[in-house]
Structure formats: structure tokens, C-alpha cells
Short mmCIF file of C-alpha atoms and ligand atoms in Angstrom, two decimals:
data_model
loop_
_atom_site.label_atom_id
_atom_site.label_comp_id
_atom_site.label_asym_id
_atom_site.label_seq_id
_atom_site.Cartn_x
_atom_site.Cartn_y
_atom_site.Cartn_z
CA UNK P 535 -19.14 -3.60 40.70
CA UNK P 536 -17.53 -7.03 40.16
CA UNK P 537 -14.49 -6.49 42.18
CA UNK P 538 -10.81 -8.21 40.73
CA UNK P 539 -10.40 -9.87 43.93
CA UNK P 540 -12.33 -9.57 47.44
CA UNK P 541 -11.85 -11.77 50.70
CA UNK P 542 -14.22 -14.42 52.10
CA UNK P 543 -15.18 -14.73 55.49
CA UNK P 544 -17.36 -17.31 57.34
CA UNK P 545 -19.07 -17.43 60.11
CA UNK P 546 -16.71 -19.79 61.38
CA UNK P 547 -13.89 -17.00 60.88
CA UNK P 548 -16.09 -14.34 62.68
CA UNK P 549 -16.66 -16.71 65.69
CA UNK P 550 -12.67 -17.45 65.49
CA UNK P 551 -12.22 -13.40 66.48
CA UNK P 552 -14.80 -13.16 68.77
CA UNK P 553 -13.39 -15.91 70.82
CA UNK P 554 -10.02 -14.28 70.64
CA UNK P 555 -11.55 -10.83 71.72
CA UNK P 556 -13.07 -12.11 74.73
CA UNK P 557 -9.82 -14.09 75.58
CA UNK P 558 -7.46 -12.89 78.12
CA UNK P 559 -5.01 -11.83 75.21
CA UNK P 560 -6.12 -9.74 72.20
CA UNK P 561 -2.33 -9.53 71.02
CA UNK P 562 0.85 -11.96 71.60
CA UNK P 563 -0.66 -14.41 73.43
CA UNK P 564 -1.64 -18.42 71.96
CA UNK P 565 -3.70 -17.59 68.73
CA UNK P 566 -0.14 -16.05 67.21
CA UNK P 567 1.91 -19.51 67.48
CA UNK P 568 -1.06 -21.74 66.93
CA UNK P 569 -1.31 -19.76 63.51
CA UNK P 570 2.37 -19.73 63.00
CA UNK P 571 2.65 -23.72 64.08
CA UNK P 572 -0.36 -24.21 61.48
CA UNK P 573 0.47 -23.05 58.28
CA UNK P 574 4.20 -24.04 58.92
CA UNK P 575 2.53 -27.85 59.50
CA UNK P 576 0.55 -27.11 55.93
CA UNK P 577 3.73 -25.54 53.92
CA UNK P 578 6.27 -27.84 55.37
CA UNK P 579 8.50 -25.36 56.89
CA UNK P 580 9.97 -25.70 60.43
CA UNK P 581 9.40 -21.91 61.91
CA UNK P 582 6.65 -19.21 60.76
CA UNK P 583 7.00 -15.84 62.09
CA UNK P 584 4.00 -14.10 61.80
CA UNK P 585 4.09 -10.23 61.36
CA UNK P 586 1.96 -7.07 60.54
CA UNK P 587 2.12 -7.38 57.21
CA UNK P 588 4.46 -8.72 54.27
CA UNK P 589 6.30 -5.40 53.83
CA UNK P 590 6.78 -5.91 57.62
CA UNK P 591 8.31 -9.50 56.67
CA UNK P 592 10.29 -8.63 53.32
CA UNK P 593 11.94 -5.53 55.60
CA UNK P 594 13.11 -8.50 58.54
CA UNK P 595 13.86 -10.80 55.94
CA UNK P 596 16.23 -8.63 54.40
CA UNK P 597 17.32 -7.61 57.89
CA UNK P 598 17.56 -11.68 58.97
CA UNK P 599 20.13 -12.10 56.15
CA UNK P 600 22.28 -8.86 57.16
CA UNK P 601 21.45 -7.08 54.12
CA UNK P 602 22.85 -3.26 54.62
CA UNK P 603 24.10 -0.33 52.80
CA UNK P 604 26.84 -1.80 50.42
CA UNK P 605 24.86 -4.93 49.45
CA UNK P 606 22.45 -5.12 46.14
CA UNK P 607 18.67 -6.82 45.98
CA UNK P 608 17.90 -7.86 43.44
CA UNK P 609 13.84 -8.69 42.10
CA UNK P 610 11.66 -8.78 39.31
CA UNK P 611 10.07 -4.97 37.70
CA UNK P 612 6.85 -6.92 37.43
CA UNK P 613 5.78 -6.81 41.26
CA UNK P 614 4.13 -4.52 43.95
CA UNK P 615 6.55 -2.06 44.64
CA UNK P 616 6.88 -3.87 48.51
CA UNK P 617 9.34 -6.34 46.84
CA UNK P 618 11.85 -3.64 45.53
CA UNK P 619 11.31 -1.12 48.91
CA UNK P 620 12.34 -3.69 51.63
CA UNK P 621 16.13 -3.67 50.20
CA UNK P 622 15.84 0.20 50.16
CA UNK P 623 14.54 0.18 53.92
CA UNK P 624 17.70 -1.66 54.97
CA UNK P 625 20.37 1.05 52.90
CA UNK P 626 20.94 -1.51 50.34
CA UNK P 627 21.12 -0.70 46.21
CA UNK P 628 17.94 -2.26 44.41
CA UNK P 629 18.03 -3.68 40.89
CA UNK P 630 15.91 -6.02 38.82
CA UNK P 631 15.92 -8.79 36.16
CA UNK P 632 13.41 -9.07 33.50
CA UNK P 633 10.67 -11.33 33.17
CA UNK P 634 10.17 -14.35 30.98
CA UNK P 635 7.65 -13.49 28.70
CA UNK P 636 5.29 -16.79 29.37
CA UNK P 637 5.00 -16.91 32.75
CA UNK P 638 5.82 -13.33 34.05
CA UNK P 639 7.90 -14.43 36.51
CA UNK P 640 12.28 -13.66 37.01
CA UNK P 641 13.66 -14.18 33.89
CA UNK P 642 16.10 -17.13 34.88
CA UNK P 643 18.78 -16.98 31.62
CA UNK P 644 18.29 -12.83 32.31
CA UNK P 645 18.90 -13.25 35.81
CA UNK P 646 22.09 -15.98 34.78
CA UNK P 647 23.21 -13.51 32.22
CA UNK P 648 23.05 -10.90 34.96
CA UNK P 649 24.86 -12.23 37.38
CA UNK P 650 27.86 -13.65 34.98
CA UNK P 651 28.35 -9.56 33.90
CA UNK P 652 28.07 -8.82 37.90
CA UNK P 653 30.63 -10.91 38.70
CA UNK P 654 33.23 -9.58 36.03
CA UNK P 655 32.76 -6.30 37.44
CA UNK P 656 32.13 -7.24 41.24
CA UNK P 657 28.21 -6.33 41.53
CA UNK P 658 27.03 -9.49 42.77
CA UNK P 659 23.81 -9.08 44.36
CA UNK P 660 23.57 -10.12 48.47
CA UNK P 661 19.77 -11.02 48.18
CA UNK P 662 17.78 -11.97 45.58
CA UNK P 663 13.27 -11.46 45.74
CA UNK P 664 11.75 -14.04 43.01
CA UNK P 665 8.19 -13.04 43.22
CA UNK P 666 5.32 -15.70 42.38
CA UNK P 667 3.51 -13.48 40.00
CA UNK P 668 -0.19 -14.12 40.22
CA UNK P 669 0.34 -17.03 42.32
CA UNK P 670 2.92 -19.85 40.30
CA UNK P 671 6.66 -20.17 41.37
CA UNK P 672 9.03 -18.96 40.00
CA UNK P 673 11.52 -22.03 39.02
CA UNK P 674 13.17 -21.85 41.64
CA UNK P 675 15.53 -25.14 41.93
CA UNK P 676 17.47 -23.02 38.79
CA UNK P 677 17.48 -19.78 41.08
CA UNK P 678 18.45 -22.16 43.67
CA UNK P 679 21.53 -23.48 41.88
CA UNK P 680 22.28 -19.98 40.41
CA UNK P 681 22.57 -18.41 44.34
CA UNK P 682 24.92 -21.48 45.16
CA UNK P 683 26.77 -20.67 41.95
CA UNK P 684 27.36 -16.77 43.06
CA UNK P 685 26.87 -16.87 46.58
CA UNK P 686 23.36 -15.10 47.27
CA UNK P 687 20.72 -15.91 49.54
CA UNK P 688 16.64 -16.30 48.62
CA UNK P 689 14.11 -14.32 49.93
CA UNK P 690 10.87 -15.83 47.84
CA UNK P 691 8.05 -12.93 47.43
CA UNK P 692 4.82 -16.00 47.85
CA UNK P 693 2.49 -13.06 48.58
CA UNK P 694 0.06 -14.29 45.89
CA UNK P 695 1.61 -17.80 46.36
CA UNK P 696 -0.06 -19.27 49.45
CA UNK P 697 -1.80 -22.83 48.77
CA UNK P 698 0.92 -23.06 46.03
CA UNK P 699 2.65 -26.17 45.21
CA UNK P 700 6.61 -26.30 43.17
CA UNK P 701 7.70 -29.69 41.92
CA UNK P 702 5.45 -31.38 44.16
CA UNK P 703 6.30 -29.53 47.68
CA UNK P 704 4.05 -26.35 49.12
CA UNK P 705 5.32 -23.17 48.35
CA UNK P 706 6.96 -21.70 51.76
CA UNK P 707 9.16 -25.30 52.06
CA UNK P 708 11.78 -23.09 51.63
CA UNK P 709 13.23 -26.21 50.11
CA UNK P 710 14.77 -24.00 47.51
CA UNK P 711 15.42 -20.64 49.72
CA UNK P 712 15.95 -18.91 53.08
CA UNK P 713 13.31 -17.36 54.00
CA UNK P 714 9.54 -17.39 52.36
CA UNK P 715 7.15 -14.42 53.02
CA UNK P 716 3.32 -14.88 52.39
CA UNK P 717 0.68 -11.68 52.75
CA UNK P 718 -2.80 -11.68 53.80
CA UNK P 719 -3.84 -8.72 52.46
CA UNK P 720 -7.60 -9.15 51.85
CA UNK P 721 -7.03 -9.34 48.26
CA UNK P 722 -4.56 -12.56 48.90
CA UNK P 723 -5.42 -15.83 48.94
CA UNK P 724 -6.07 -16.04 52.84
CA UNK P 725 -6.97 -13.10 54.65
CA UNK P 726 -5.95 -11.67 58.59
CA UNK P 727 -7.08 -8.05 57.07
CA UNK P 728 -3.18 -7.12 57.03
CA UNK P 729 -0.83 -9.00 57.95
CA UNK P 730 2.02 -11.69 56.45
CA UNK P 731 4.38 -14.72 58.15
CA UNK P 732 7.86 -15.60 57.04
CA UNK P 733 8.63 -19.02 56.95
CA UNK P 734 12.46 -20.48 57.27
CA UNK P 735 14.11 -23.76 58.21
CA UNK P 736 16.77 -22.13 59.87
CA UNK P 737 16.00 -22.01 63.08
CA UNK P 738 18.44 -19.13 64.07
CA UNK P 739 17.07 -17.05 61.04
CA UNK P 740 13.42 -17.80 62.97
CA UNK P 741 15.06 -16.91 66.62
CA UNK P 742 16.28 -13.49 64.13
CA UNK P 743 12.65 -12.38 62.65
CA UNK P 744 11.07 -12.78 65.93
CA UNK P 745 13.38 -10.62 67.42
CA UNK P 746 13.66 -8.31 64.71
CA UNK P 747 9.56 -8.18 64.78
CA UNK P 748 9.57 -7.09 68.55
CA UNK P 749 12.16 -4.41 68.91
CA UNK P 750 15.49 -6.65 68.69
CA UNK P 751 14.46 -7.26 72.15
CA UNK P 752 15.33 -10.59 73.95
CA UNK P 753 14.34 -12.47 77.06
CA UNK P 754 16.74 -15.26 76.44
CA UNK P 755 19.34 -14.89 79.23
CA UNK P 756 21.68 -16.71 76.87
CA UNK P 757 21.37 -14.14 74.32
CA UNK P 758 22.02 -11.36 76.92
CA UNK P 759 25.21 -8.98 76.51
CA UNK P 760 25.39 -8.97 80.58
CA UNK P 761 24.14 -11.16 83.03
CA UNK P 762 20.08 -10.07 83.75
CA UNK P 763 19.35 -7.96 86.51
CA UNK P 764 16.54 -10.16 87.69
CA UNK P 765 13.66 -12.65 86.17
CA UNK P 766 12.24 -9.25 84.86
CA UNK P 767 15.03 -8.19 82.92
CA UNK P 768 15.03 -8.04 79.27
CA UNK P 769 17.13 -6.55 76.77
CA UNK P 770 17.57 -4.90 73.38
CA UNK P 771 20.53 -6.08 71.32
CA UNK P 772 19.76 -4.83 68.39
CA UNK P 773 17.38 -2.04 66.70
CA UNK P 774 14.11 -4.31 65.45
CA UNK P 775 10.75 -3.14 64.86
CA UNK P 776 7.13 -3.44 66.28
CA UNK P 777 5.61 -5.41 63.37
CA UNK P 778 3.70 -7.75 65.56
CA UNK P 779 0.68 -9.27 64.61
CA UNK P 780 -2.57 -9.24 67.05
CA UNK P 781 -3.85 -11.88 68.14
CA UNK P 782 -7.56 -11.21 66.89
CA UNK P 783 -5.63 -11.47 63.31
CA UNK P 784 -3.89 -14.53 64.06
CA UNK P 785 -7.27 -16.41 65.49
CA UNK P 786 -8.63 -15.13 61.88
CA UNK P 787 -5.74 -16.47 60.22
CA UNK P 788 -6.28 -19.96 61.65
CA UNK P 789 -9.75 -20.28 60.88
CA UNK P 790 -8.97 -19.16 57.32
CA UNK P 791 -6.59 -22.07 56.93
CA UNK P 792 -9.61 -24.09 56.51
CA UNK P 793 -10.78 -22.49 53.34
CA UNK P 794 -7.09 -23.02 51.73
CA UNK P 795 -7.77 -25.64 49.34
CA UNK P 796 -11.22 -25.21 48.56
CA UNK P 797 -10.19 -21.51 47.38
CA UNK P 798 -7.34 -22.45 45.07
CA UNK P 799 -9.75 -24.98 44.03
CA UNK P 800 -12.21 -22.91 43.22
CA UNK P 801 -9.86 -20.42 41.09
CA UNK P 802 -8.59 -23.11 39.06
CA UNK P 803 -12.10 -23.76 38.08
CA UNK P 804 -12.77 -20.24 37.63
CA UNK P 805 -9.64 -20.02 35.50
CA UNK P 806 -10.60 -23.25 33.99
CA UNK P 807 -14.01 -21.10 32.58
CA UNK P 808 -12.00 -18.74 31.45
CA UNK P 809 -9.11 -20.76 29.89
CA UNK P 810 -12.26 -22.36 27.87
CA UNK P 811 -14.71 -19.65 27.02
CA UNK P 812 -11.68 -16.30 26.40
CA UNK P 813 -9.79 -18.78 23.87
CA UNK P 814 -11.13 -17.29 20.44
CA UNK P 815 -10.79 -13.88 21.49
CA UNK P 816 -7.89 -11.99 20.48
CA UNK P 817 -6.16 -12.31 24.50
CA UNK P 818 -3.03 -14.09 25.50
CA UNK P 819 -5.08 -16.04 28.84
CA UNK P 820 -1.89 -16.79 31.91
CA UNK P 821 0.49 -19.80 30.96
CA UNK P 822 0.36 -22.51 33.87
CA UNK P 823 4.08 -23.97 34.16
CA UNK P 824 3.96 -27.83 34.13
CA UNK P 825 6.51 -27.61 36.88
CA UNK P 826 3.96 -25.30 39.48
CA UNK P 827 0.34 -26.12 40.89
CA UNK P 828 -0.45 -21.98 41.02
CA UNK P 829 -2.60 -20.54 44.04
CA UNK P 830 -4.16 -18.44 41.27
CA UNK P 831 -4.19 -15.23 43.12
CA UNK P 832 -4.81 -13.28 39.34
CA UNK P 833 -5.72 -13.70 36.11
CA UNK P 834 -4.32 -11.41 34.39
CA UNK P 835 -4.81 -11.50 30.54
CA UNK P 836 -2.71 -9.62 27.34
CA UNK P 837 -4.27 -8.08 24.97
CA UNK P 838 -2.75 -9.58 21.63
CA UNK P 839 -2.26 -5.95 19.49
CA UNK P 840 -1.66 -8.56 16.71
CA UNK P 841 -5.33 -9.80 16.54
CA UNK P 842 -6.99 -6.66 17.54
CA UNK P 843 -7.28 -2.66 16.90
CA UNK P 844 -8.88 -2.18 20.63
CA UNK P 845 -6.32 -0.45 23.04
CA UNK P 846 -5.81 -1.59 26.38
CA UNK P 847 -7.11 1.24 27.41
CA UNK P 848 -10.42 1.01 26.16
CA UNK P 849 -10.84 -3.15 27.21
CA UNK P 850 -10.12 -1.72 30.94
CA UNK P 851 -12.72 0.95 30.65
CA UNK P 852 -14.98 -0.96 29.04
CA UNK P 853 -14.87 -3.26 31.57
CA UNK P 854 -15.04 -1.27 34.42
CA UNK P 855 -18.30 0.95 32.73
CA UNK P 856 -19.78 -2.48 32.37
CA UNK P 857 -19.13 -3.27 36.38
CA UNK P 858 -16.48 -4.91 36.03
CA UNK P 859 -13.64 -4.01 39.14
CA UNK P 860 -10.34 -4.82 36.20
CA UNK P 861 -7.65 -3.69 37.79
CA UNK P 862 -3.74 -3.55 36.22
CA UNK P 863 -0.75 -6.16 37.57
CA UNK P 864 1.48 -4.36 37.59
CA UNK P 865 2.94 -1.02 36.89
CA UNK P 866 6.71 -2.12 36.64
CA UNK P 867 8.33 -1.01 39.65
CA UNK P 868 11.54 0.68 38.33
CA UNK P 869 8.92 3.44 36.03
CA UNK P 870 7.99 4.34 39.56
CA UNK P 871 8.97 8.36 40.22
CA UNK P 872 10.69 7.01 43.55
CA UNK P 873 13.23 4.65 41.03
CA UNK P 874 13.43 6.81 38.32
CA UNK P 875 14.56 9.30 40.76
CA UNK P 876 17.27 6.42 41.73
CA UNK P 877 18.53 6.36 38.17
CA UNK P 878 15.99 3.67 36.48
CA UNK P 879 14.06 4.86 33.28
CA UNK P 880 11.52 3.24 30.82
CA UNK P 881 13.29 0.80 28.37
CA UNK P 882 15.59 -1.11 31.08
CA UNK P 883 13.07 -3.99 31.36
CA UNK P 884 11.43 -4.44 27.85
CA UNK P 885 9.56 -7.71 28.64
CA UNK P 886 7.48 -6.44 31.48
CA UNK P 887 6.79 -2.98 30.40
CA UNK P 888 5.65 -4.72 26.78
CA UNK P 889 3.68 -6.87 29.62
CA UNK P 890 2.41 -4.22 31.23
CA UNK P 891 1.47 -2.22 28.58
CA UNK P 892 -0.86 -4.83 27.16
CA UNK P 893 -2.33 -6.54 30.56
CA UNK P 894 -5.76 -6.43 32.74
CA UNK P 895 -6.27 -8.42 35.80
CA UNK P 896 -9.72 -10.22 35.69
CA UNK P 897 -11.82 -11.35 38.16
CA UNK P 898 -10.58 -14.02 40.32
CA UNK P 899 -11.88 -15.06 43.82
CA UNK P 900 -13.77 -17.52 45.49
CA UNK P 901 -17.25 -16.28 45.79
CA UNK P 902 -17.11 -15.04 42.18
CA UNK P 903 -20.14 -16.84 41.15
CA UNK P 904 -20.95 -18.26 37.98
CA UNK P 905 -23.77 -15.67 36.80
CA UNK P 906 -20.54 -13.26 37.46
CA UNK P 907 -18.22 -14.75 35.78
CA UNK P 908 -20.77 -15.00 32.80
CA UNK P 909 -20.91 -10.80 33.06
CA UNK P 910 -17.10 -10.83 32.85
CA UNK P 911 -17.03 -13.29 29.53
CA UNK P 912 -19.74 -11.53 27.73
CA UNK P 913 -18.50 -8.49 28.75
CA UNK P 914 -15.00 -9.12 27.02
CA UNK P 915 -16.58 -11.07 24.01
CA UNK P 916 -18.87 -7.90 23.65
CA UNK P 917 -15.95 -5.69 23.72
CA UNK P 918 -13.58 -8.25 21.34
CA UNK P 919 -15.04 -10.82 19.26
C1 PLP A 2432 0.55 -7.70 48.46
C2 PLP A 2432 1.98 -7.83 48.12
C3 PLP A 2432 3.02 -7.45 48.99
C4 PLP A 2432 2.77 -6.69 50.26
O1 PLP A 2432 1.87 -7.31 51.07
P1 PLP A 2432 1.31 -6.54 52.37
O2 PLP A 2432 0.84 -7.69 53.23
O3 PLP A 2432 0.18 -5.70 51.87
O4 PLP A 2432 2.40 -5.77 52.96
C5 PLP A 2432 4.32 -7.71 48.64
N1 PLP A 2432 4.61 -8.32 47.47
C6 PLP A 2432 3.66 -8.66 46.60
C7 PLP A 2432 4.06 -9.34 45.33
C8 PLP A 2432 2.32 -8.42 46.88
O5 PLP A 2432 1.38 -8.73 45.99
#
């Protein structure tokens, strides 16, 4: 089976953990800031707080920027459901603004039109979770000016987004947000098997996540609520979590960095094939915004019911009986049992569920070779043209 996405390791990476497991420190010791300190070097970002995961780093994000019960999130329905949950962790009411229809992304005159009715009835949301879909930003210097308009903060979901660029500057700049959170899920771009960093400029928000990722513990005297009982002493000042990341992840992390570019290199080729060799076939290939240089995480593709009788349903088994790992981006989040049960139903967010309905995630990674990506085209021009 041709899987949608898979992870690439080198021998370079493997060498990277073994050093780190025969180190004196196998978690927090010097691979976690030399990760932290490189990929905030690469993005542009002052502070990186690296973390189990990017739940792990949505959840302190959220916390960072004192969302709580009271306060509204708001993201996109077209997103792993990890966008939508952190608000939920920290007591907070979740909505979401439709898509644009071209690039999949936070609808920015929904999200304007939104926030104008919000206001008039005093449902402004605290936080607000653009998501990179498949890898491209979201334009965020309008979502920018929107949040300075109505007074929320920026939490920008880069999972997929890593190796990114936005009107010329790395995603996870933050230039147009608080705090950026990138996952390394092996699926993602770069891989630490889990785990996910949050970058900020704000160097109090980065003194908050690191505390927040340990406990809410401190060993900063300064910080302390009562003078320390001795060079030992530490203290808890508020409830935080234990969401570090080890150190063997963190020394894989690094070495990954190497393989940035040359991977989003290599998916813009692949997508470059595919772009070239899908267009006569009755599919709607992904949109690149002129505005975004995408890390290509997916390539998801719509079937066009307006040039074709086959269902969706059929292209994805097809596929799949012809070894071909197609998987579905995504289910939208507020159809989810858990939301419905919070009061969301089908029909709230037309342009992603009519997304949804039609999509299938191709192939996309690195080491997809060409005699692959050859199976996945004939496969599809078998099954369409
Ligand atoms: C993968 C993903 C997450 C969660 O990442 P983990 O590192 O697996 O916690 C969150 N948001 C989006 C959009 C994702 O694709």
C-alpha cells in the first residue's frame, strides 16, 4: 500500500537518537533547547517551546492567553478535531467559521461577517485557531487586522504548515499572531514521532508555556509567592501539565531540520506532477494562494460531481483496492458526535461539508517515488478519464 503520507528518516536522524540515548540526559537536558533555539533561528521567532505533542501546545496556548470558561474559540470545521478540543480543555465555548471555498482555509469575509453579528450581541470570541489546511496560510495579515479590530488574540494551527512561507516571512514568525503551534506527528512535515513546539515573540507568553508544560512549576526565585526555602526549593504557582518533550525526540527533531527544505521541495514537485498530469480529469487539484509558499503537507483533490457520475465513494475505494493509502481531510469537526452533542448539526458550515463531501487526500511525501506516483495517476485516470 502507497501510504497518503509516511515519515523519512536517515541515518543521520538514527545516529542523532543514539547519541542522545547514550548521553547523560534522555529527557530535559541540551537536545530540548538546541531544537527549540533551531527551528526558532529557521522560522524567525524569538522563543520555541517544545512539547509532547501539538494538542499538548494548542491546550498551553490557549492556557498562555488566559482562555477559561466564559471566553469563545473560535476555528475553522475543516481541521483535525485537536484545533476545536484545546478551547474545550480550558472550559471555554467552541465555534467555527466557514471555509473559503478555493483554498479551504478560515473564511476571512465569514469570519468578518461573524464577528460584526458577535459584537451586536456581545459574543466576541477571546481566541481565534486559523488552521493552515494542507500546509498554506491562512491570510493572515486580514485575520491580523480583524483581531485588532475586535480585540482577539491568534493562536495559528501550522501543524501541516512547517517549512511554510506567508508574504515572504516563515510561517511560525508570529509576525501576524501570538503564539504559532507546529506538530510532528509522523505524518507532518518533520517528524520527533509525537511531539509539537509553540513559537511566540513574547517572551513572557514563552516564560508561560514552559511553565505551563512542566506543572506551572517555577525555579525562578523572582517568580516565587514566598521567599525559597533553600537553593532546592521550587514551587508551583499555578496548575500546568507534564507535556514535556524527551530529549531522544528533540535530538530527532534537530537532525530532521536538515531535511526541511529538500522535503517541501520535493512535494512541490510531486504536486507539480500532479498539477500537470490530473488536469483533464474531472478533479478540482488544491489552489496555491499567490500570497503563501505552502509546506504541502496534502493534496487533497475534489471530485467535480459536475464532470463526472463516479461517487466519492467509489474514487476512494478504488484507490485504496488498487494500493493506494487515500485517506479523507477532513471530516468537519462540528458533525463530530462530541459537537453535535454540544448543539452543532450538519448544515451550519455548508462550504466545508460540500468540501468534505467531495474530497480525497492523495499521496504526498518525500520518498514517494516517481514509479509511485505513476500508480497513483494511472490509477485515477483508470478510474476517471
Ligand atoms: C496533526 C494535527 C494536530 C495535532 O497534532 P498532534 O501533534 O498529533 O497532537 C492539530 N491540528 C492539526 C490541523 C493537525 O493536522
Amino acid at each position: 500500500m502507497i501510504p497518503y503520507g509516511r515519515q523519512h528518516i536517515t541515518d543521520a536522524d538514527v545516529a542523532a537518537v543514539v547519541e542522545a540515548l547514550r548521553s547523560d540526559w534522555i529527557t530535559q537536558g541540551p537536545a530540548i533547547p538546541r531544537f527549540e533555539q533551531a527551528l526558532a533561528a529557521r522560522v524567525g521567532a524569538a522563543h520555541g517551546v517544545a512539547v509532547a505533542n501539538a494538542t499538548a501546545a494548542l491546550h498551553i496556548a490557549c492556557l498562555a492567553l488566559d482562555l477559561g470558561p466564559g471566553d469563545r474559540l473560535w476555528t475553522s470545521p475543516n481541521t483535525f478535531v485537536a484545533s476545536a478540543n484545546c478551547g474545550l480543555y480550558c472550559g471555554a465555548t467552541v465555534d467555527f467559521v466557514d471555509i473559503d471555498p478555493r483554498s479551504y482555509n478560515m473564511s476571512v469575509p465569514a469570519l468578518e461577517a461573524r464577528l460584526a453579528a458577535a459584537q451586536a450581541n456581545g459574543t466576541l470570541p477571546k481566541v481565534v485557531v486559523p488552521v493552515h489546511f494542507a500546509g498554506q496560510s491562512c491570510d493572515m495579515a486580514a485575520i491580523h487586522a480583524l483581531g485588532q479590530r475586535y480585540g482577539f488574540r491568534i493562536i495559528e494551527d501550522a501543524s501541516h504548515a512547517v517549512g511554510g512561507s506567508y508574504l515572504g516571512q516563515p510561517v511560525g514568525a508570529c509576525r501576524y499572531s501570538d503564539i504559532t503551534v507546529f506538530s510532528f506527528h509522523p505524518v507532518k512535515i518533520i517528524t520527533t514521532a509525537e511531539g509539537g513546539m509553540a513559537m511566540t515573540n513574547d517572551p513572557m507568553l514563552a516564560a508561560r508555556l514552559e511553565r505551563l508544560r512542566s506543572h506551572g512549576i517555577t525555579r525562578d526565585a523572582g517568580l516565587m509567592e514566598s521567599s525559597p526555602d533553600g537553593p532546592w526549593d521550587y514551587q508551583q504557582i499555578e496548575l500546568g501539565y507534564n507535556y514535556r518533550l524527551t530529549d531522544l525526540q528533540a535530538a530527532l527533531g534537530h537532525s530532521q531540520l536538515s531535511q526541511l527544505e529538500s522535503s517541501v521541495a520535493r512535494r512541490h514537485a510531486i504536486a507539480a506532477r500532479y498539477d500537470a498530469e490530473l488536469a483533464d480529469l474531472p478533479l478540482i487539484t488544491p489552489w496555491q494562494s499567490p500570497d503563501a509558499h505552502s509546506a504541502l503537507h496534502l493534496y487533497p483533490v475534489q471530485l467535480d460531481p459536475a464532470r463526472t457520475a463516479l461517487t466519492r465513494r467509489a474514487l476512494f475505494d478504488g484507490l485504496r483496492a488498487a494500493g493506494i493509502g487515500v485517506n479523507v481531510h477532513y471530516i468537519p469537526v462540528h458533525t463530530q458526535p462530541h459537537y453535535r452533542r454540544l448543539g452543532f448539526s450538519r448544515g451550519q458550515f455548508p462550504v466545508a461539508e460540500a468540501y468534505y463531501a467531495n474530497a480525497v487526500s492523495l499521496p504526498m511525501f518525500p520518498t514517494l517515488t516517481e514509479a509511485e506516483q505513476g500508480t497513483v495517476i494511472a490509477a485515477l485516470r483508470h478510474l476517471l478519464a
